[in-house]
GROMACS .gro file of C-alpha atoms in nm:
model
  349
    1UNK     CA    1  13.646   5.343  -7.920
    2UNK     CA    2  13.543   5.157  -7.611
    3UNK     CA    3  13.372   4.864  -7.848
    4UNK     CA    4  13.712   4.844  -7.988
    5UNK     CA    5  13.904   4.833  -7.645
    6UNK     CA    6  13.696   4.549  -7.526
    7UNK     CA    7  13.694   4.333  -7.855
    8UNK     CA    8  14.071   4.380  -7.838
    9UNK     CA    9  14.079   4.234  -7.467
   10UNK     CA   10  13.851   3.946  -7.576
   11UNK     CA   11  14.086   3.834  -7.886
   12UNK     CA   12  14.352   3.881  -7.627
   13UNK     CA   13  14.200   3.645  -7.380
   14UNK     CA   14  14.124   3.369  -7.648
   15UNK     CA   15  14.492   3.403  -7.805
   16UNK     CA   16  14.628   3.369  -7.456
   17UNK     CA   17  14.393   3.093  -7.318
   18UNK     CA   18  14.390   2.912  -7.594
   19UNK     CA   19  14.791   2.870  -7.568
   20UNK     CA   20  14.758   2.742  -7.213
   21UNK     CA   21  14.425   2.461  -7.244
   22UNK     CA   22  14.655   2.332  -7.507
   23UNK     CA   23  14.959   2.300  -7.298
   24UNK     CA   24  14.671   2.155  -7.036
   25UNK     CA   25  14.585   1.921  -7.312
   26UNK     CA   26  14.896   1.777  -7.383
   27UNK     CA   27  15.032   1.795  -7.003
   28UNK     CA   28  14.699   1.527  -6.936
   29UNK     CA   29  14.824   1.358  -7.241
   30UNK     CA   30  15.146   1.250  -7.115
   31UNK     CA   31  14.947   1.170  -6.780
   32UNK     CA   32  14.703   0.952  -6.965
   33UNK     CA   33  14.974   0.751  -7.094
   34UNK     CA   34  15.174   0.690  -6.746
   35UNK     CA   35  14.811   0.587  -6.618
   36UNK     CA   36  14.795   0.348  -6.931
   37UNK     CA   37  15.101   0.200  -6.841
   38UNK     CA   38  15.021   0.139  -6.508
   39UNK     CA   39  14.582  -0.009  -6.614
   40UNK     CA   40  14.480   0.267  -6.457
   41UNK     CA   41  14.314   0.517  -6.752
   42UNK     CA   42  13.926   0.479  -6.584
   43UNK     CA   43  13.679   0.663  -6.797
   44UNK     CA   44  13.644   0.958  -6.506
   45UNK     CA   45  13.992   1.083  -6.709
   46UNK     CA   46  13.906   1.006  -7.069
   47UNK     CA   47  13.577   1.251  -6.960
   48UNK     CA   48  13.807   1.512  -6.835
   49UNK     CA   49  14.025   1.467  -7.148
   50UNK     CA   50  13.698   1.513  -7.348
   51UNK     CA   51  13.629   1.834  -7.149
   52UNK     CA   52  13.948   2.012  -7.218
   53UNK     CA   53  13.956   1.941  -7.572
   54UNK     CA   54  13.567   2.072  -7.632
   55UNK     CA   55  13.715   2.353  -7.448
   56UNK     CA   56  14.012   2.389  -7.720
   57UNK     CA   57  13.680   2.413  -7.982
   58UNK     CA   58  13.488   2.613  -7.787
   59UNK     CA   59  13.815   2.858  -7.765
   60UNK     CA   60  13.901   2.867  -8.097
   61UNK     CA   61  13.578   2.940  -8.293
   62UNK     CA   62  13.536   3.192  -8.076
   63UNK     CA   63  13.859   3.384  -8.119
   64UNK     CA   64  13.753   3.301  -8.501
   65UNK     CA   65  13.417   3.510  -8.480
   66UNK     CA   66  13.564   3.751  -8.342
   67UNK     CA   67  13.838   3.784  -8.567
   68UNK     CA   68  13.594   3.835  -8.847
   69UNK     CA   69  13.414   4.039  -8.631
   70UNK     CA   70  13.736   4.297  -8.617
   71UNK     CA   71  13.712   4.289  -8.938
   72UNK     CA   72  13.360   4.319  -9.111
   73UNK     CA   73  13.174   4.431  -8.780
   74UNK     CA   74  12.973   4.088  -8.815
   75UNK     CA   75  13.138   3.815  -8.760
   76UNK     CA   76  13.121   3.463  -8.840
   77UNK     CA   77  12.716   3.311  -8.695
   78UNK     CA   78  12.867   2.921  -8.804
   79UNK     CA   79  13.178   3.016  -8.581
   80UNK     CA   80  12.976   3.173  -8.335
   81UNK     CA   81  12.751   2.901  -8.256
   82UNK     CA   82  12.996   2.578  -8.308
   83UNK     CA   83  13.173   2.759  -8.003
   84UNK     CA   84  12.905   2.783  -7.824
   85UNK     CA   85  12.791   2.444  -7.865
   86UNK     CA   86  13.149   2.317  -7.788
   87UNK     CA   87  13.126   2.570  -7.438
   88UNK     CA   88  12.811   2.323  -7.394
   89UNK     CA   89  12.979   2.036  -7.433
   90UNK     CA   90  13.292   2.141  -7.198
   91UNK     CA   91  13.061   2.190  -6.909
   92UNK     CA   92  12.822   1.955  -6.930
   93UNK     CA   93  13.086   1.701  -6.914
   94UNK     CA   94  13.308   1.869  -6.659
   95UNK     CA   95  12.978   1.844  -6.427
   96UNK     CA   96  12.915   1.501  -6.513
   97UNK     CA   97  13.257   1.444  -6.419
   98UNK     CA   98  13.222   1.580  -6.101
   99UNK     CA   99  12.887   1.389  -5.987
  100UNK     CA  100  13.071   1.077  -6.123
  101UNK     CA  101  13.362   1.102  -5.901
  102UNK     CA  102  13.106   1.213  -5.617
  103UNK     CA  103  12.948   0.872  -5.663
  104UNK     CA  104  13.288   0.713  -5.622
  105UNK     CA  105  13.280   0.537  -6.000
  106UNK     CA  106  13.584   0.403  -6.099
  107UNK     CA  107  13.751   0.518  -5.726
  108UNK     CA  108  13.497   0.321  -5.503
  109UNK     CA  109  13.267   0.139  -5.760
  110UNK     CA  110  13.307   0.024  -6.131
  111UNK     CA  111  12.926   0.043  -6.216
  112UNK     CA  112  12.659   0.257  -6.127
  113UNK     CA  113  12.310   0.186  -6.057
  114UNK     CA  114  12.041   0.172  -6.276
  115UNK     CA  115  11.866   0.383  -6.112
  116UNK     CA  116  12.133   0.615  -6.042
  117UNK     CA  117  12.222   0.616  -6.402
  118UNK     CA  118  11.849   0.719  -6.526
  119UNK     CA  119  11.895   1.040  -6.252
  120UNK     CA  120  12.201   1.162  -6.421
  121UNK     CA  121  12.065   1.084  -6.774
  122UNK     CA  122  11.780   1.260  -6.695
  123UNK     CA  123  11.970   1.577  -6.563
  124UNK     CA  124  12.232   1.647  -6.811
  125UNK     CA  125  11.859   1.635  -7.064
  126UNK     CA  126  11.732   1.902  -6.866
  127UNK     CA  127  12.079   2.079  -6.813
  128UNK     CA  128  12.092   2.023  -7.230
  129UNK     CA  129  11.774   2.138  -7.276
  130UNK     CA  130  11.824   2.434  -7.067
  131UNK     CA  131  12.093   2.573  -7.285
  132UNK     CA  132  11.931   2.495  -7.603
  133UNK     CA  133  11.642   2.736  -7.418
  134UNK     CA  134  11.911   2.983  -7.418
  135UNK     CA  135  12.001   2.980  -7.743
  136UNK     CA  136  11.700   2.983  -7.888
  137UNK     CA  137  11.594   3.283  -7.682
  138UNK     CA  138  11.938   3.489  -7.771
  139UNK     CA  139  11.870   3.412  -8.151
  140UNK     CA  140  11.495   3.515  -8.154
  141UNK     CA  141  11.427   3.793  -7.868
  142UNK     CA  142  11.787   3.923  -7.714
  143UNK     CA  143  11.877   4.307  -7.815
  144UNK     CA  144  12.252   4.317  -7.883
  145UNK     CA  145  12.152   4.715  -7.753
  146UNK     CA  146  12.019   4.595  -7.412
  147UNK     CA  147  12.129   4.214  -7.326
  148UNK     CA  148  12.549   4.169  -7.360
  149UNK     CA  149  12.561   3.848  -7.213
  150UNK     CA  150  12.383   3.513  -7.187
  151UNK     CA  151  12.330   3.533  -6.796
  152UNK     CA  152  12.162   3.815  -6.810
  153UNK     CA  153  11.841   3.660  -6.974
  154UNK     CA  154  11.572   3.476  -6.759
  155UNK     CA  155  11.738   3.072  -6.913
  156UNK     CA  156  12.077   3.228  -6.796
  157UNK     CA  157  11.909   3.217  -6.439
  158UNK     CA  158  11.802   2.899  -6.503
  159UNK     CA  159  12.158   2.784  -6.603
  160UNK     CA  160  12.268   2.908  -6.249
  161UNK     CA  161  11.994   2.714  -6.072
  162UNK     CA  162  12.078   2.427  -6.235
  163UNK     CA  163  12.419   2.427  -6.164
  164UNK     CA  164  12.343   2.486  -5.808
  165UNK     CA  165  12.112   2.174  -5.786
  166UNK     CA  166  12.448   2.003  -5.936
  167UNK     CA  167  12.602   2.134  -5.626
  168UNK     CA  168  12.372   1.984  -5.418
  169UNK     CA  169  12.373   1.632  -5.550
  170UNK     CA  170  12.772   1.681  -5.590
  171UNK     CA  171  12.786   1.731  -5.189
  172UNK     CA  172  12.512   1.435  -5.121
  173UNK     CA  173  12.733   1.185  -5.335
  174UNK     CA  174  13.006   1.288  -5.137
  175UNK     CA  175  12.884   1.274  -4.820
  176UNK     CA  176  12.768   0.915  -4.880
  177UNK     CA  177  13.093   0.807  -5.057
  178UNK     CA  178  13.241   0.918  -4.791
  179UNK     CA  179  13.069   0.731  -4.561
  180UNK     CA  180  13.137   0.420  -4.698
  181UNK     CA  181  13.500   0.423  -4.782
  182UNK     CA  182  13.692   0.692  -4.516
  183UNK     CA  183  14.008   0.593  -4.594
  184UNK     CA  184  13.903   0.784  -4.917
  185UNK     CA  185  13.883   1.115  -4.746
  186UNK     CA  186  14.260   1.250  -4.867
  187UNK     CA  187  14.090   1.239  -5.226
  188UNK     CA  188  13.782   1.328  -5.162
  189UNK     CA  189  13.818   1.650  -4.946
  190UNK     CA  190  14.051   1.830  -5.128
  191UNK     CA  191  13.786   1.753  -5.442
  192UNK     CA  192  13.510   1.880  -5.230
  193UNK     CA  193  13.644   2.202  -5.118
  194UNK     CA  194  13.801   2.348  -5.455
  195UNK     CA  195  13.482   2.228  -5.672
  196UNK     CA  196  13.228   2.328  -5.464
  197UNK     CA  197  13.470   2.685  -5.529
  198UNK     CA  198  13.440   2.645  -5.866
  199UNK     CA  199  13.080   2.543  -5.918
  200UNK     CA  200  12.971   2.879  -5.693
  201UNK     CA  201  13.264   3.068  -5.876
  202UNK     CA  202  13.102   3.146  -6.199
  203UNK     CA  203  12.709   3.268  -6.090
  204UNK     CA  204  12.840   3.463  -5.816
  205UNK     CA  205  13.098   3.681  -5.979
  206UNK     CA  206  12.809   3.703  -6.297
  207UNK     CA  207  12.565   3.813  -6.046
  208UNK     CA  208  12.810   4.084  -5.927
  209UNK     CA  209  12.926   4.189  -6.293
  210UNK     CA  210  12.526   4.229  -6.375
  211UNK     CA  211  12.435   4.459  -6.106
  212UNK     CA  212  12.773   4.664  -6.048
  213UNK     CA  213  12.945   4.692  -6.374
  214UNK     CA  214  12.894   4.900  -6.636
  215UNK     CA  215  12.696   4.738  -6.947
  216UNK     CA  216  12.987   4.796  -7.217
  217UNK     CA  217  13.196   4.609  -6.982
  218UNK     CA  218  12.994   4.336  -6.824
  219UNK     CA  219  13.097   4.058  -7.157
  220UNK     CA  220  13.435   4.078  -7.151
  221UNK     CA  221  13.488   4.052  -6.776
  222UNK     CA  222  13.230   3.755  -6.764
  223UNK     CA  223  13.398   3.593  -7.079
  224UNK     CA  224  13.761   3.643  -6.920
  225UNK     CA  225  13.609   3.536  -6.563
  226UNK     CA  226  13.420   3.209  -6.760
  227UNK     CA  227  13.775   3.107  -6.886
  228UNK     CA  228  13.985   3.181  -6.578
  229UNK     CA  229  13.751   2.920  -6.386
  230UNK     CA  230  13.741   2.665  -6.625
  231UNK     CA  231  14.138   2.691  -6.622
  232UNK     CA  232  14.164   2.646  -6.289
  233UNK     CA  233  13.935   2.371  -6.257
  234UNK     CA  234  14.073   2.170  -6.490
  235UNK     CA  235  14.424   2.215  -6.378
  236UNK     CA  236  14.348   2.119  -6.020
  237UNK     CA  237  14.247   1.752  -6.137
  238UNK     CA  238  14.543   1.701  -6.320
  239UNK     CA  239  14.748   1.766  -6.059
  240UNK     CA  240  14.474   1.605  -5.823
  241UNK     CA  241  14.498   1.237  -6.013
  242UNK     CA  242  14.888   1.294  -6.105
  243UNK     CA  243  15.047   0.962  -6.140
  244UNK     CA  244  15.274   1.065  -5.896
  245UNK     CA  245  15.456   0.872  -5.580
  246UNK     CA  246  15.470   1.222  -5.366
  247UNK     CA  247  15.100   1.239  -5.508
  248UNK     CA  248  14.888   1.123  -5.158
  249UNK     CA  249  14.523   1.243  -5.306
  250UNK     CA  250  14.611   0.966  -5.613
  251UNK     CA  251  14.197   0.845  -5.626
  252UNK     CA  252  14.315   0.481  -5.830
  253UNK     CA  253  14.362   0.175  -5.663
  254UNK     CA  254  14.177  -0.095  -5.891
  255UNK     CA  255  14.261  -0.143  -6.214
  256UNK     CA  256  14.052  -0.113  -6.552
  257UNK     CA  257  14.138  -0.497  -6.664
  258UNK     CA  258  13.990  -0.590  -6.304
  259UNK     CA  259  13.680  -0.422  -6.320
  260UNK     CA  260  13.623  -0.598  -6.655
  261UNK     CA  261  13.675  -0.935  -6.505
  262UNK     CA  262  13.441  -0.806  -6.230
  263UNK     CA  263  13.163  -0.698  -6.449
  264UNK     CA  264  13.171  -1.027  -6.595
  265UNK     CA  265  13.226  -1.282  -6.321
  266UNK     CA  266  13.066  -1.120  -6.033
  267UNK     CA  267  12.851  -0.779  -6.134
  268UNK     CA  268  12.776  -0.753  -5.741
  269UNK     CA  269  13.140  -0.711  -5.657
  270UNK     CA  270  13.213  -0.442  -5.932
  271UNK     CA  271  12.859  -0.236  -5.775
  272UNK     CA  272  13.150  -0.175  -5.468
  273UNK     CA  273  13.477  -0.217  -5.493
  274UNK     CA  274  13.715  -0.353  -5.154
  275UNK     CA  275  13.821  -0.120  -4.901
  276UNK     CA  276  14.157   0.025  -5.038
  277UNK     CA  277  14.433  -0.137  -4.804
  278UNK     CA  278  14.767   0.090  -4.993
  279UNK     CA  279  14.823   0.207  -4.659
  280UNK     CA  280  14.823   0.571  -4.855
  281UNK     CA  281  15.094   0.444  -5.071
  282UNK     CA  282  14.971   0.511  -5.429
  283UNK     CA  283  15.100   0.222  -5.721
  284UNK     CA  284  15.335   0.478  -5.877
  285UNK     CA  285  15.541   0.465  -5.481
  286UNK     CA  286  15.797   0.236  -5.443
  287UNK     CA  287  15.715   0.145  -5.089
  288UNK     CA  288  15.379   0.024  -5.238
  289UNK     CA  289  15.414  -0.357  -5.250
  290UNK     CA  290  15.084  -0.509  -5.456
  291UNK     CA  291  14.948  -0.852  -5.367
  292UNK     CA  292  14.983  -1.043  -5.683
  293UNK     CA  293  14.783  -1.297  -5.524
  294UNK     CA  294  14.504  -1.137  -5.638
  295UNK     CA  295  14.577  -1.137  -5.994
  296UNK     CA  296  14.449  -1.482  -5.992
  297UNK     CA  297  14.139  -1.456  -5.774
  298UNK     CA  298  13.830  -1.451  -5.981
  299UNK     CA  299  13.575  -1.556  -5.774
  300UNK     CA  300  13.550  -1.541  -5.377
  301UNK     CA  301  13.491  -1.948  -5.284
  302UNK     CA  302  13.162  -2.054  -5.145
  303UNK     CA  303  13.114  -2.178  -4.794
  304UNK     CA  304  12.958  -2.492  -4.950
  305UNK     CA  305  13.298  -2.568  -5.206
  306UNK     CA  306  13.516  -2.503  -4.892
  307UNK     CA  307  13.274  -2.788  -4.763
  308UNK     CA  308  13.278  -2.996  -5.027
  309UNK     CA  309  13.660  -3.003  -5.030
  310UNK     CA  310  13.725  -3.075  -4.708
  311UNK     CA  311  13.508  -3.361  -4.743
  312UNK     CA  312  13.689  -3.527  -5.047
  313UNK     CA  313  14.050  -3.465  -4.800
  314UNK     CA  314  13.872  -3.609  -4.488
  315UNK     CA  315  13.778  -3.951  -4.744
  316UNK     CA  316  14.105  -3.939  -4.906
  317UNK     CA  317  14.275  -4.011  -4.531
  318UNK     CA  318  14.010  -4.269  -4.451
  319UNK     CA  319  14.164  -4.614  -4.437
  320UNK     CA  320  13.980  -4.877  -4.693
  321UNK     CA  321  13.818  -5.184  -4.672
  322UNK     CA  322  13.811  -5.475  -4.869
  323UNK     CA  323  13.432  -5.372  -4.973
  324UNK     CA  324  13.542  -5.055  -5.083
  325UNK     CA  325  13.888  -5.127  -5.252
  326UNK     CA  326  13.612  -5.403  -5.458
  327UNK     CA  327  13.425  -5.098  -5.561
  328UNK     CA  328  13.729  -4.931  -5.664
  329UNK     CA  329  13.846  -5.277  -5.892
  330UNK     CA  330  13.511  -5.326  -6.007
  331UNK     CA  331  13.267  -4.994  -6.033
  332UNK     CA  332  13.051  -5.146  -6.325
  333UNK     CA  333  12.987  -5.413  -6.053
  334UNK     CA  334  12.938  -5.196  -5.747
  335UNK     CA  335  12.523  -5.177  -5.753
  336UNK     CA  336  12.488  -5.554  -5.787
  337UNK     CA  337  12.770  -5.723  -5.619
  338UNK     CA  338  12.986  -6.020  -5.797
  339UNK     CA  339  12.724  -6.210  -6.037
  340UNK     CA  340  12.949  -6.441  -6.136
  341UNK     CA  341  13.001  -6.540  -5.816
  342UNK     CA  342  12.608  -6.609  -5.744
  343UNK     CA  343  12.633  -6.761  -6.125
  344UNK     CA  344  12.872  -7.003  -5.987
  345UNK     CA  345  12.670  -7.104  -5.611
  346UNK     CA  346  12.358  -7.152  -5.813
  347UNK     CA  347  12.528  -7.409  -6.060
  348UNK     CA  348  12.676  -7.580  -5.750
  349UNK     CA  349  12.315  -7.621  -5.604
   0.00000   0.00000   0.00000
């Protein structure tokens, strides 16, 4: 009876939550396409997109196994483990996202590092790695009798250290972001205090359902707990990066097309983008006034052009004489004079 209550309440949470990531979905949808509009869809939002729909996956297999599972006691394994694969998927790239906009890219910088970029490579392996670990162990040694949930096995600890350490290197990036570009900080601390929320969120409250709940109970409290947190941080950056003139976190203020020309014409320049002079006025206010001067800057003149120019002016203004207004008449003749001249004196001699 009570393994019937709870597989009730978990079809019930996946019917439910399922319903509202798609609304999620679509709601980013329709703010994708205002930031289109506007040059402004960086790939920090196509990665959150990405998240939310491997969430959708994740969602639906699941209420899919256990569907079957209502119905044969078994349930579907190909179901089981696409969803859990998808869960993968959904986190990993929510974290990514996370360190990403930590390091300021596409808000303060349009490229990373390269050695920045071989760090995070290198951690969403292990992170990968980790829950492959996981798996492995659930398929081969856990006892449906004893273990209920994936946290409770020695790579679910693992998983929870790891996502602390992502923590950590969240709040460094920040810090030095930060540092850098204060006029930032209406973005950035809002980000900082709801995430670093959300990334404690989930081991905590597992912790607590481990050691104080009752064993029957502990997987559909942490399943309903898992989805409650991955609601709410995805629908804190939607309305975080809303394209939105009331909207005074909006992180945007260079746009994709630029960057491109950046990467291109000067890779130094895209490394750190200029200081963002809105004045807090996002592109989507209409008190924000853009400098379409800049549309046709490409590269920042040298000190030596400026030189160079000033030079050609300063000869330009210089009156000529009759040597020089020769040279202009004659420049085949300039290196050796008039030669028909001296032709002419030596036939006279």
């Amino acid at each position: 009876m009570r393994c019937a209550r709870v597989l009730a309440d978990i079809l019930h949470l996946d019917i439910a939550f399922f319903m509202v990531f798609s609304l999620l979905l679509g709601l980013s949808g329709l703010v994708a396409h205002k930031l289109q509009q506007k040059d402004l869809f960086h790939t920090t939002f196509k990665i959150y997109m990405f998240s939310i729909a491997f969430e959708i996956v994740y969602v639906l297999f699941n209420l899919a196994h256990y569907g079957q599972y209502s119905v044969d006691g078994k349930g579907s394994r190909a179901c089981r483990y696409i969803a859990r694969i998808s869960e993968v998927f959904s986190v990993l790239s929510f974290i990514l996202l996370l360190i990403l906009l930590g390091k300021g890219y596409t808000i303060t910088r349009g490229r990373l590092r390269q050695s920045t970029t071989i760090k995070i490579t290198i951690f969403m392996c292990v992170y990968t790695i980790a829950y492959a670990s996981v798996f492995i162990w659930e398929a081969a040694d856990f006892d449906p009798g004893k273990v209920l949930y994936t946290y409770q096995s020695p790579g679910g600890y693992v998983l929870i250290g790891l996502r602390f350490l992502a923590w950590l290197w969240f709040n460094y990036a920040i810090f030095f972001t930060l540092k850098n570009y204060p006029e930032k900080r209406v973005f950035y601390y809002p980000l900082y205090i709801v995430y670093t929320i959300w990334f404690a969120a989930g081991p905590v409250v597992i912790l607590v359902a481990n050691f104080a709940l009752e064993p029957w109970k502990r997987e559909k409290i942490a399943h309903g707990i898992e989805l409650a947190i991955a609601f709410f941080g995805f629908t804190f950056f939607v309305v975080l990066t809303r394209p939105s003139a009331a909207n005074k976190n909006f992180p945007y203020h260079v746009r994709v097309s630029k960057i491109g020309i950046m990467a291109v014409k000067n890779p130094e320049e895209a490394n750190n983008f200029d200081h963002d002079r809105t004045g807090g006025h996002n592109m989507f206010d209409a008190s924000y006034t853009p400098d379409f001067t800049d549309l046709f800057i490409v590269e920042r003149p040298q000190a030596r052009d400026t030189a160079t120019m000033n030079d050609m002016f300063s000869a330009a203004k210089r009156p000529k004489t009759q040597e020089s207004m020769n040279i202009e008449a004659f420049p085949h003749q300039a290196d050796t004079g008039f030669p028909e001249k001296e032709e002419a004196k030596e036939s006279n001699q």
